[in-house]
Coordinates of C-alpha atoms and ligand atoms in Angstrom, one line a residue:
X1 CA 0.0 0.0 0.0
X2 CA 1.3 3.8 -1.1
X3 CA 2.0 5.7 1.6
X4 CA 0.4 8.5 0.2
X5 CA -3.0 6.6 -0.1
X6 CA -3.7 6.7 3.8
X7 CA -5.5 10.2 3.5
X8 CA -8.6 8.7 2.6
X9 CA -8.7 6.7 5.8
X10 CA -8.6 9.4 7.9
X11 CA -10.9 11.6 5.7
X12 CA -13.9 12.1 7.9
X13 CA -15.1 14.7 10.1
X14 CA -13.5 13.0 13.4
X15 CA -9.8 13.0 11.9
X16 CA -10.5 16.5 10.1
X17 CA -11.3 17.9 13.5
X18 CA -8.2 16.3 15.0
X19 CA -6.3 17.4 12.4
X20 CA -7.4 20.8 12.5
X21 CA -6.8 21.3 16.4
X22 CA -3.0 19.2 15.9
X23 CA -2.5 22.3 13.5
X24 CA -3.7 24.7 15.7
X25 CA -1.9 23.7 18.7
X26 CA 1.4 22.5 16.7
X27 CA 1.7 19.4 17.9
X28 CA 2.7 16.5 16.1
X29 CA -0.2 13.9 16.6
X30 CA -0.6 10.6 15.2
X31 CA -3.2 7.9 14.8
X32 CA -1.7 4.7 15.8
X33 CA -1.6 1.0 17.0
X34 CA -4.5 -1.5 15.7
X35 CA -6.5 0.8 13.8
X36 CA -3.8 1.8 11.5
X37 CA -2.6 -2.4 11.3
X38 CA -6.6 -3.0 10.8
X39 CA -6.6 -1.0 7.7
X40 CA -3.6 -3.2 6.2
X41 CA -5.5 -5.9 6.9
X42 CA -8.5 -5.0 5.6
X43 CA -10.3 -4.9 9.0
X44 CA -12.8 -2.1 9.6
X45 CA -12.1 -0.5 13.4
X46 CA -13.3 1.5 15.3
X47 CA -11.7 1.7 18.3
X48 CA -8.9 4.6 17.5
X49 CA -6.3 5.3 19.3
X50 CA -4.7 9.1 18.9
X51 CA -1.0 10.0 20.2
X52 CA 0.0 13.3 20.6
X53 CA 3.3 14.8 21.6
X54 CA 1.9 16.8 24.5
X55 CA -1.3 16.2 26.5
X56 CA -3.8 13.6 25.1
X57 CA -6.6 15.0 27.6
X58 CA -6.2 19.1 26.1
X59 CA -6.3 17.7 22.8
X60 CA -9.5 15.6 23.5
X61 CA -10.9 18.4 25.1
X62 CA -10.5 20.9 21.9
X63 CA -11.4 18.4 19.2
X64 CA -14.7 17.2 21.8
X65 CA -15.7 21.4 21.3
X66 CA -14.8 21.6 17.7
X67 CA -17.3 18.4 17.2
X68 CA -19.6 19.2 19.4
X69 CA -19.6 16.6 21.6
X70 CA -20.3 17.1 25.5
X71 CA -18.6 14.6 26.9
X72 CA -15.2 13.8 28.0
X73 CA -14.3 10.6 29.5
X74 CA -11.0 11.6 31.3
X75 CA -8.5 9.3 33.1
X76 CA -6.2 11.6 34.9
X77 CA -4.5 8.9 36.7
X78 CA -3.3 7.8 33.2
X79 CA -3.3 11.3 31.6
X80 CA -6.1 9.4 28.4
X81 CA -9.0 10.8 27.4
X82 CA -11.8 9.2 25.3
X83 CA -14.7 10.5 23.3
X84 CA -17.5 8.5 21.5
X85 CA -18.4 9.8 18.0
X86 CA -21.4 7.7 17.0
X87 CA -20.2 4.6 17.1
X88 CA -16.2 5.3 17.3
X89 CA -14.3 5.6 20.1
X90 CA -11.5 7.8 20.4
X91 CA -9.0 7.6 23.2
X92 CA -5.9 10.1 23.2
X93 CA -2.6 9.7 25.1
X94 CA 0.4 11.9 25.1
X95 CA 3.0 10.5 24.1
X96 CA 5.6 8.8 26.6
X97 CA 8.3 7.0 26.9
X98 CA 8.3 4.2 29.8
X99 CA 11.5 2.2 31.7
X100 CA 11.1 -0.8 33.7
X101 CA 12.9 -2.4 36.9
X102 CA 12.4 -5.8 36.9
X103 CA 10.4 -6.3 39.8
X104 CA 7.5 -4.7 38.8
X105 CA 5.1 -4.2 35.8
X106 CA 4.7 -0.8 37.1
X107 CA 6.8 1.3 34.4
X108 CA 8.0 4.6 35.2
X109 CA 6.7 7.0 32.6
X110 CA 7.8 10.2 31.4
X111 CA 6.7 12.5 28.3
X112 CA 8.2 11.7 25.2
X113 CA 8.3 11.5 21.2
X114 CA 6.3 9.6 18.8
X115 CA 9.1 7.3 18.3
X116 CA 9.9 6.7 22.3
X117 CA 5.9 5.7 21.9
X118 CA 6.3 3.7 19.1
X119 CA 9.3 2.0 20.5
X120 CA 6.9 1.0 23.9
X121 CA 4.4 -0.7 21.7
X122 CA 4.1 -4.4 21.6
X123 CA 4.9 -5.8 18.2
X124 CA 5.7 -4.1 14.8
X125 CA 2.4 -4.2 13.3
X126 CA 1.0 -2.3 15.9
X127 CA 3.3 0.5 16.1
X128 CA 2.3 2.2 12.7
X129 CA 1.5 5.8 12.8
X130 CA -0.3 8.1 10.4
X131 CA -0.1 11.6 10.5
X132 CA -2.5 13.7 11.4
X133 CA -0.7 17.0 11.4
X134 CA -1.6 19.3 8.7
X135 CA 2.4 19.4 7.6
X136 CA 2.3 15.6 7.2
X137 CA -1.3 14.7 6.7
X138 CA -1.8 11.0 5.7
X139 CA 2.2 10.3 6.0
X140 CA 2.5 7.1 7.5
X141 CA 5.4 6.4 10.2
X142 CA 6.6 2.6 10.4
X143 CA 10.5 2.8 12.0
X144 CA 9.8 -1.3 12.9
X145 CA 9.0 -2.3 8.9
X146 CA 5.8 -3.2 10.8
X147 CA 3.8 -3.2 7.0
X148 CA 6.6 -5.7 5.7
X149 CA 5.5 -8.0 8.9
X150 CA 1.9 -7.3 8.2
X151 CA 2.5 -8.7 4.4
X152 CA 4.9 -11.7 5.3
X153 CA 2.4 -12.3 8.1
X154 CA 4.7 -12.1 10.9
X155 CA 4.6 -11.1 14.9
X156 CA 7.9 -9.2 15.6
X157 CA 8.6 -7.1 18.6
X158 CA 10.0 -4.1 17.7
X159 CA 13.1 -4.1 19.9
X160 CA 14.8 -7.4 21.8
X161 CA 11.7 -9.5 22.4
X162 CA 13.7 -10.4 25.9
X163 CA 12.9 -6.8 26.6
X164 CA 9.7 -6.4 25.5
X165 CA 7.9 -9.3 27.1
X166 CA 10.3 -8.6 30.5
X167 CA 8.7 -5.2 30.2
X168 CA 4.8 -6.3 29.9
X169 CA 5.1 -10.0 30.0
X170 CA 1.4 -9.8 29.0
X171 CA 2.5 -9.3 25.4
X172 CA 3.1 -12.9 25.5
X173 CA 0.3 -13.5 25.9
X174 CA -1.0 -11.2 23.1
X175 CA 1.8 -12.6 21.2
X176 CA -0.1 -16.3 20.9
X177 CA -3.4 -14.8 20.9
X178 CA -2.3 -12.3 17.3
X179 CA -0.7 -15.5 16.0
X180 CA -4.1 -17.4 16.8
X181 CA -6.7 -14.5 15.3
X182 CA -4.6 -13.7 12.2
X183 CA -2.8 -17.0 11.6
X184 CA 0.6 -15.0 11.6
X185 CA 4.0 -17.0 12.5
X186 CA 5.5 -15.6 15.5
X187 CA 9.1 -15.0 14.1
X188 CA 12.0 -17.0 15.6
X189 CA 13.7 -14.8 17.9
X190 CA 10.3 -13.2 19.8
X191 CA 9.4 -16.9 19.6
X192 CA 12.4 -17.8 21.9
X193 CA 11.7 -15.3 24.0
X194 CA 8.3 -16.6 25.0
X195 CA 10.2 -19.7 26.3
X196 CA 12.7 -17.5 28.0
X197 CA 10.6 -15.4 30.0
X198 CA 7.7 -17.7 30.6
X199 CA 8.1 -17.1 34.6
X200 CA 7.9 -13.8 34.2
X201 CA 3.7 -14.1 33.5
X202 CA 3.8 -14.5 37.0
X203 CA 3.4 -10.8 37.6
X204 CA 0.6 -10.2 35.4
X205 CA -3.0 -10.2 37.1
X206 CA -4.9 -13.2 36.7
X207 CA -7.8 -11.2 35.2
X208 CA -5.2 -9.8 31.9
X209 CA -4.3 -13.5 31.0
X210 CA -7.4 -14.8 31.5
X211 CA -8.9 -11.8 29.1
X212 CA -6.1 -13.3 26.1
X213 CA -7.3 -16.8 26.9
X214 CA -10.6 -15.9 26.4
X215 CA -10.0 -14.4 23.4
X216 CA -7.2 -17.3 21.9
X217 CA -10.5 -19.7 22.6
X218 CA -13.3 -17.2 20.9
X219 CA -10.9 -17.6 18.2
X220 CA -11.6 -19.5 14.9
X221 CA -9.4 -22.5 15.4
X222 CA -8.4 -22.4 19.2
X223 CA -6.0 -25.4 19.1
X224 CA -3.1 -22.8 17.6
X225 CA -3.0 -21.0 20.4
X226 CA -2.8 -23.7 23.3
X227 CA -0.5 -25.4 21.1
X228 CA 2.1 -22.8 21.2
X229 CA 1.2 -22.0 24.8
X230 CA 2.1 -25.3 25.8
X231 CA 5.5 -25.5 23.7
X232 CA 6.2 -22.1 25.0
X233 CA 5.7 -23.3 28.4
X234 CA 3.3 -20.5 29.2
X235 CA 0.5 -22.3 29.6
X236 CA 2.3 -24.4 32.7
X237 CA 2.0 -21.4 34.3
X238 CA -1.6 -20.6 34.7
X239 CA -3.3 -23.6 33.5
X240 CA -1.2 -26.8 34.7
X241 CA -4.3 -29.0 34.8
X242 CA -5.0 -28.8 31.1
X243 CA -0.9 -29.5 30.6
X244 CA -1.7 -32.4 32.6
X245 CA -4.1 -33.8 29.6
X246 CA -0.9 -34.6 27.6
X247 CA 1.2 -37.4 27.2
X248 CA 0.6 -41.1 26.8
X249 CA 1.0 -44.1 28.8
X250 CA 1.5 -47.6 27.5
X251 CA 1.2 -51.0 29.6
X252 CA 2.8 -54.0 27.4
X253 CA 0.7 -53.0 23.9
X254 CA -1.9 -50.8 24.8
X255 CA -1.7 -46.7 25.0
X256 CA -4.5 -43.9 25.7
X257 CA -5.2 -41.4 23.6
X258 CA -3.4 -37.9 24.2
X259 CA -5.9 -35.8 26.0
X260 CA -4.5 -32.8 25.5
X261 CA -4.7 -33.2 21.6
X262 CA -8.5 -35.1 21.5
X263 CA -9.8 -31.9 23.5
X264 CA -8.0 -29.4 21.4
X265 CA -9.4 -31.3 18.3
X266 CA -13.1 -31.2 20.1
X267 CA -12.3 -27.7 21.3
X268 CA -12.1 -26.9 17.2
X269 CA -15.3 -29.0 16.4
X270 CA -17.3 -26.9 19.1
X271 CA -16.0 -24.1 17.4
X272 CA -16.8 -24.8 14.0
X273 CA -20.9 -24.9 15.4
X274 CA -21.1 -22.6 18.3
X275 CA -19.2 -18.9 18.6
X276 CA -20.3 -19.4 22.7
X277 CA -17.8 -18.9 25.1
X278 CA -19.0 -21.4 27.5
X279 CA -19.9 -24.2 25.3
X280 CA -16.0 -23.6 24.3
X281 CA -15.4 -23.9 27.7
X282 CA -16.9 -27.1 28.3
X283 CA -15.2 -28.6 25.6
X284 CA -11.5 -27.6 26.9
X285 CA -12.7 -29.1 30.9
X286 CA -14.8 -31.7 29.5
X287 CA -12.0 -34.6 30.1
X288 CA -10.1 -32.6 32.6
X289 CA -10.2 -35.2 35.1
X290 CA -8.8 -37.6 33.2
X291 CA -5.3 -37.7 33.9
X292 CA -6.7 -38.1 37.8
X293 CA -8.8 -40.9 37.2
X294 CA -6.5 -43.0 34.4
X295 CA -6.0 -46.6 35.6
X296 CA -4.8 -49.2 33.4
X297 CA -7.3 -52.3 34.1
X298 CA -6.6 -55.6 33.2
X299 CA -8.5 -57.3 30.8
X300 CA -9.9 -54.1 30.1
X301 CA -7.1 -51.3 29.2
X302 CA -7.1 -47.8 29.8
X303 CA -10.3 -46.5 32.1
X304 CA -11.0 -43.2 33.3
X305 CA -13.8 -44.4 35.5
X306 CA -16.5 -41.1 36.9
X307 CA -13.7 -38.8 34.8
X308 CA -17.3 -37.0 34.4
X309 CA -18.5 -36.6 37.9
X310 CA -14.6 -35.8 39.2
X311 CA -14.7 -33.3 36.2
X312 CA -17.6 -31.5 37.4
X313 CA -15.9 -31.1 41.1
X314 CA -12.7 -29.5 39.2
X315 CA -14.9 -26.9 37.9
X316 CA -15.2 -25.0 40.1
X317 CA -11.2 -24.5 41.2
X318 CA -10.5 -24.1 38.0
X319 CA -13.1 -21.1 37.0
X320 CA -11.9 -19.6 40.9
X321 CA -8.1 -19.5 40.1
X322 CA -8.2 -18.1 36.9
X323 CA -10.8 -15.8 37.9
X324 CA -13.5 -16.8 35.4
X325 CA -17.6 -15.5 36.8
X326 CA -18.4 -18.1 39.5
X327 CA -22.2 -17.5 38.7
X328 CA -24.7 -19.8 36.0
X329 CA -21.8 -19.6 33.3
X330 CA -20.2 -21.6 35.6
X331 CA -23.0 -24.2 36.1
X332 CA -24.0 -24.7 32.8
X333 CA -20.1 -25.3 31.9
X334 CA -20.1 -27.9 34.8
X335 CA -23.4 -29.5 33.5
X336 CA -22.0 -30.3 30.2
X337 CA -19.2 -31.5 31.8
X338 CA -21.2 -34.0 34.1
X339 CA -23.6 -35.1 31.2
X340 CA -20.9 -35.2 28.2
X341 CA -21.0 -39.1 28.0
X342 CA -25.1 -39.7 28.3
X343 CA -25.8 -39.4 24.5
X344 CA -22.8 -41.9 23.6
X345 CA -24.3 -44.7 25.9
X346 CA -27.6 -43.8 24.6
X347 CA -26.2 -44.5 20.5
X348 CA -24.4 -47.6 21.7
X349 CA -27.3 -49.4 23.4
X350 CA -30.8 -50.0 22.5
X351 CA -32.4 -46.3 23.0
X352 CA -35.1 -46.4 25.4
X353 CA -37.4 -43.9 25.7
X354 CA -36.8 -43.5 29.2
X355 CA -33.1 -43.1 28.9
X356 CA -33.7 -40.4 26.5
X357 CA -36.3 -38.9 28.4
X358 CA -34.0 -38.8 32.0
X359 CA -31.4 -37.3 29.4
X360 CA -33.8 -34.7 27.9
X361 CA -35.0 -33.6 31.9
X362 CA -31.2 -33.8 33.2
X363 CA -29.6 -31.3 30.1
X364 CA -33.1 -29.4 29.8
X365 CA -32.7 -26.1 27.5
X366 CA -28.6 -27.3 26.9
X367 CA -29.7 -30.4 25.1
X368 CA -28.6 -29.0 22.0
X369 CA -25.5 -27.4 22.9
X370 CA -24.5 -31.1 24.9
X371 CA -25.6 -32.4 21.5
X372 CA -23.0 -30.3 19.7
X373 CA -20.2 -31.3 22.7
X374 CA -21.2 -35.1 22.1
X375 CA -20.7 -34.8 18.6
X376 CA -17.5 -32.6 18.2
X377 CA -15.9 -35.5 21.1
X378 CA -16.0 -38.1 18.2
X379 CA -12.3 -37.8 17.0
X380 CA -11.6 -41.1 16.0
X381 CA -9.2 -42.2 13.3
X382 CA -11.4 -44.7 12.6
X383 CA -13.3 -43.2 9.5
X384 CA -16.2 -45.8 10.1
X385 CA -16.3 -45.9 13.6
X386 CA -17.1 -42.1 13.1
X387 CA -19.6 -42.7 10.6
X388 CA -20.9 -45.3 13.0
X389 CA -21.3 -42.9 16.0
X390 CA -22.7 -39.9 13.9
X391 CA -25.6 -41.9 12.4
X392 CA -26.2 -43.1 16.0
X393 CA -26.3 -39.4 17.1
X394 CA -28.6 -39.1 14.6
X395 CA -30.9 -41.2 16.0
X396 CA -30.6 -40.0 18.6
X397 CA -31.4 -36.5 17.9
X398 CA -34.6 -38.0 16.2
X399 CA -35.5 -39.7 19.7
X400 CA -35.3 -36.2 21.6
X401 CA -37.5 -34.4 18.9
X402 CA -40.3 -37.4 19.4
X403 CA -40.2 -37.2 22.8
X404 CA -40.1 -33.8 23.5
X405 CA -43.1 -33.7 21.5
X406 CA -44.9 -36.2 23.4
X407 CA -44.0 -35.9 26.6
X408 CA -42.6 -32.2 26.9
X409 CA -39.8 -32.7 30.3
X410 CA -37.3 -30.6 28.7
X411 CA -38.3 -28.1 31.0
X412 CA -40.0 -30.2 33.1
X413 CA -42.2 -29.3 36.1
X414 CA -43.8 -32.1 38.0
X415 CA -47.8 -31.5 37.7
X416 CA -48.3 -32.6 41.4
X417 CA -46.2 -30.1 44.0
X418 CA -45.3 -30.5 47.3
X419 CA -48.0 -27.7 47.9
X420 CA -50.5 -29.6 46.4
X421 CA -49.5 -33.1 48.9
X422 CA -49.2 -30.9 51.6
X423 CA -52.7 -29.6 51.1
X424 CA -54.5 -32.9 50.1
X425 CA -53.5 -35.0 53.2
X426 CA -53.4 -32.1 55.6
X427 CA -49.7 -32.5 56.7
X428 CA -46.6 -30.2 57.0
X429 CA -43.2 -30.5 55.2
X430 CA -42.4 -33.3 56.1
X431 CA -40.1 -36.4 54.2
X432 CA -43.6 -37.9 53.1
X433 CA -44.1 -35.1 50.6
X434 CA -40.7 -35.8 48.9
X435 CA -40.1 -39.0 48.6
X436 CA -44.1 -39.0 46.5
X437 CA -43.1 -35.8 44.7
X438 CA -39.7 -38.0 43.8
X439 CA -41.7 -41.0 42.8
X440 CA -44.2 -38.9 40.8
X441 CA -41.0 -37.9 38.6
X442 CA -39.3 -40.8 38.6
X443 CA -42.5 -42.7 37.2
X444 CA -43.0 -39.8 34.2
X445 CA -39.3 -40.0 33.8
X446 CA -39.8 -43.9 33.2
X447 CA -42.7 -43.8 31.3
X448 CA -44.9 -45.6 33.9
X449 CA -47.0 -42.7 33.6
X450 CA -47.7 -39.8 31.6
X451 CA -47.2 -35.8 32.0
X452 CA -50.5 -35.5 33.3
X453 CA -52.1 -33.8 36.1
X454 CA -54.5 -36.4 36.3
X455 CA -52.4 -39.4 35.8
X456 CA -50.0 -37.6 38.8
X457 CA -53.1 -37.3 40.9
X458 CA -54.2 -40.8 41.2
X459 CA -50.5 -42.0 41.5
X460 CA -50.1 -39.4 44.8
X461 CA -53.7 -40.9 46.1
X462 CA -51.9 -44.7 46.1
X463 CA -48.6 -43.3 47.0
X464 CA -50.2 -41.8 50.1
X465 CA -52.7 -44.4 51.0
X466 CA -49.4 -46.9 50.7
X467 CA -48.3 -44.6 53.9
X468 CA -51.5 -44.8 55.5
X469 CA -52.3 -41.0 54.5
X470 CA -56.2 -40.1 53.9
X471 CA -56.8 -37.3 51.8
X472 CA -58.4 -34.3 53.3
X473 CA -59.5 -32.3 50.4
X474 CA -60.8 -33.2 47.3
X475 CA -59.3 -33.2 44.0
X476 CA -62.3 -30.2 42.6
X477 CA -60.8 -28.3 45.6
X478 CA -57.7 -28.5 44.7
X479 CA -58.5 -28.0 40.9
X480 CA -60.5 -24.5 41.4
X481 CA -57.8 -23.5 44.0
X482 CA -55.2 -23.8 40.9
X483 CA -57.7 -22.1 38.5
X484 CA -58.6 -19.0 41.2
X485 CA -54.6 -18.8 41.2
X486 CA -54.0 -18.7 37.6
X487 CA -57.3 -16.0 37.3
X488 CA -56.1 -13.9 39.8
X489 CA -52.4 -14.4 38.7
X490 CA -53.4 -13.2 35.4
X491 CA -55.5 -9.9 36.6
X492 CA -52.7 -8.6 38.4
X493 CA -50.4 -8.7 35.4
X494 CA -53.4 -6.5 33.9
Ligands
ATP1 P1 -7.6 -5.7 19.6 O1 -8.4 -4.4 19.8 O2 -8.0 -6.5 18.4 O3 -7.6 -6.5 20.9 P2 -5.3 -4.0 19.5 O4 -3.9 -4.2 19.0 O5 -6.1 -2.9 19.0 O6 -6.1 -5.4 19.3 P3 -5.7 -2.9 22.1 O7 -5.7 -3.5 23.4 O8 -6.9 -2.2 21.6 O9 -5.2 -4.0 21.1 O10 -4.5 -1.8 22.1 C1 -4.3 -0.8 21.1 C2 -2.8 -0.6 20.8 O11 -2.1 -0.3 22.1 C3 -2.1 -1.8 20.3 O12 -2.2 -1.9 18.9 C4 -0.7 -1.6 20.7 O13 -0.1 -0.7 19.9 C5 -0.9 -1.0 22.1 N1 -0.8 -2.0 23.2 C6 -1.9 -2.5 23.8 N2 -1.5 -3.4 24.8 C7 -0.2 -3.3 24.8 C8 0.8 -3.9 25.6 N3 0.5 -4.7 26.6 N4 2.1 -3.5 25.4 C9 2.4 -2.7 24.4 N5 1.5 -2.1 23.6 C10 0.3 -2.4 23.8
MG2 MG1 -8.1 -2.2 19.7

């Protein structure tokens, strides 16, 4: 790309009215970082970031008055700025210049140049400039060669990657997660230096490396990035229990699978059918237990008995130490977790309609995103064992639809409450009521009966009488109570 051909992405009113206060005040001033490397890749931003050499929040202030615009957002602890133009946001910085000890990821940071700014920025392709300076309009400023990078596809740092990533140790992490979203190669030397300063993530919040994680696994194919955050050795040092996935035993002839490579591979499959962040996230925990609950059984091989159930329990630790929401994210990731071999046992064996109906109340409204899990585990090399499953899936699938249609317990609430037994034999909570709510559900869930008040009714009435309780109220009472309920429900909402 000409140099001279950047005007026309900054020829709009926002960048005119920069432009036009960068002249008043003579200041050089620069647009920079990923909205200038978006444009050579053919990416539309618009998050911008502005440099000046001078003060980012004076600057904001101006071009907020020449636009118009009422608001400033100003960080004076940072000395930033940001203004939102429709939908663009615009965040100016002055420009500094930043030195590290290495204790601390706290830099000490003076005013400087454009260049001491470009030369604090993590990788060449995002340390592009264009001019925004009346003198220079449109000129673009690349001292790193960051556009050659951008065209070979490359992440460089733009001095000695030792001293980048000892400065900001995140930008390894950023490093992996560029080379995962853009498919770049991280060139050999700032490759080394992942390996190299690997301890040094140590000093980085949990919150930051959890943020490029996230992001590496919202990614298009995931697997790059834990790949190279394993070889790297960065990975060891906030995730060990997913390390732990890898590697292979063997007793006489017979080996496991690698783990660590069958998730990555379902971790891809996921995300070729779901964009979720939490379905992803049950597919990289769904075996985590299994290097815990390996043992080789004779006669049998390789068995990772309850790896499901033990799974689950990890959870929990897992979303706690690497700061992930501990709330109904969490719940429906351990779910999956728990349930992720129910569909498979249901394909091998005769499919009941009570399995599928127990599997249909126990994943409720995730039965379709365990369905995608269930699939996307099926990595064998074994082309017809994989044909073999997937047909059986299919069936399965089918089964679901049928009985959802029937019987509706997707969602299922049993038709008799605890309110209702309480009411009908005139008792108070007591362990009579559960144990015949239980067996009302167990016998819909089995198919002894159906999903029917009515059905429910009579089977409460034996239930009870089988406990020597007499019902106290009739069924009509209990039948216009529910109807005065629904009514009067339905009044209020008027
Ligand atoms: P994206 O917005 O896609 O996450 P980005 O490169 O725009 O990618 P931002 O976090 O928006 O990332 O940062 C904007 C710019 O700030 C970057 O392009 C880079 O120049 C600089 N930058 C961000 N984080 C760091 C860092 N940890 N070290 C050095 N420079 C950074
Ligand atoms: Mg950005």
């Amino acid at each position: 790309m000409q140099v001279s051909s950047m005007q026309q992405y900054i020829n709009n009113k926002v960048f005119r009215a920069i432009s036009e206060v960068a002249g008043q005040i003579n200041r050089p001033t620069y647009a920079i970082g990923g909205f200038v490397r978006d444009i050579f890749l053919g990416r539309v931003s618009t998050d911008i970031d502005i440099v000046v050499q001078g003060s980012g929040i004076e600057l904001a202030q101006l071009v907020a008055k020449k636009l118009g615009v009422k608001r400033v957002n100003v960080f004076k602890r940072f000395g930033t700025a940001q203004l939102k133009v429709g939908d663009w946001e615009v965040e100016f910085v002055g420009a500094r210049k930043e030195s590290y000890s290495s204790d601390s990821r706290k830099p000490i940071v003076e005013d400087g140049t454009i260049e001491d700014d470009q030369r604090r920025r993590d990788f060449t392709m995002n340390a592009l400039g264009i001019s925004l300076h009346p003198h220079t309009l449109g000129q673009l400023i690349d001292p790193f060669n960051g556009v050659d990078d951008i065209s070979n596809r490359i992440i460089r740092t733009p001095l000695d990657p030792n001293q980048t990533f000892s400065d900001d140790p995140l930008r390894m992490m950023r490093a992996i997660r560029f080379a995962t979203q853009l498919r770049f190669d991280i060139e050999a030397n700032t490759y080394r230096a992942l390996s190299v300063n690997k301890e040094r993530l140590k000093i980085i919040s949990v919150e930051r490396i959890t943020d490029e994680l996230n992001k590496i696994i919202l990614s298009k194919k995931p697997s790059i990035g834990f790949m190279l955050l394993e070889e790297t050795g960065l990975l060891e040092q906030f995730f060990p229990e997913f390390v732990a996935l890898k590697g292979v035993d063997k007793v006489k002839k017979h080996n496991h699978k690698d783990n660590f490579y069958h998730t990555l591979q379902v971790l891809d499959n996921v995300a070729e059918k779901s964009d979720d962040l939490w379905l992803r996230w049950a597919a990289v925990l769904h075996d985590i237990a299994k290097p815990v609950t390996k043992k080789y059984v004779k006669g049998q091989g390789w068995t990772f008995h309850a790896h499901e159930f033990v799974g689950k329990k990890m959870v929990p630790g897992i979303f706690r130490k690497l700061k992930l929401p501990l709330n109904e994210k969490m719940r429906y990731v351990q779910k999956l977790v728990q349930l992720h071999l129910r569909p498979i046992i249901l394909s091998s064996d005769d499919v009941t309609d009570s399995a599928v109906r127990r599997l249909l109340f126990d994943a409720g409204d995730h039965i379709d995103d365990l369905m995608i899990l269930c699939e996307a585990d099926i990595t064998s090399k074994n082309d017809a064992k994989v044909k073999r499953y997937l047909a059986n899936f299919k069936l399965v699938r089918k089964k679901l639809i049928e009985i959802e249609e029937k019987d509706a317990v997707r969602n299922f609430q049993p038709p008799i409450s605890g309110e209702i037994i309480m009411q009908v034999f005139g008792i108070a909570p007591s362990k009579p009521v559960g144990s015949i709510k239980d067996s009302i559900k167990e016998a819909i869930l089995d198919g002894k009966i159906s999903n029917d008040f009515h059905e429910a009714y009579d089977l409460m009435l034996q239930l009870g009488n089988a406990q020597g309780l007499k019902p106290q109220k009739s069924k009509e009472f209990i039948l216009n109570q529910a109807n005065l309920q629904v009514s009067s429900d339905s009044s209020n909402k008027e």
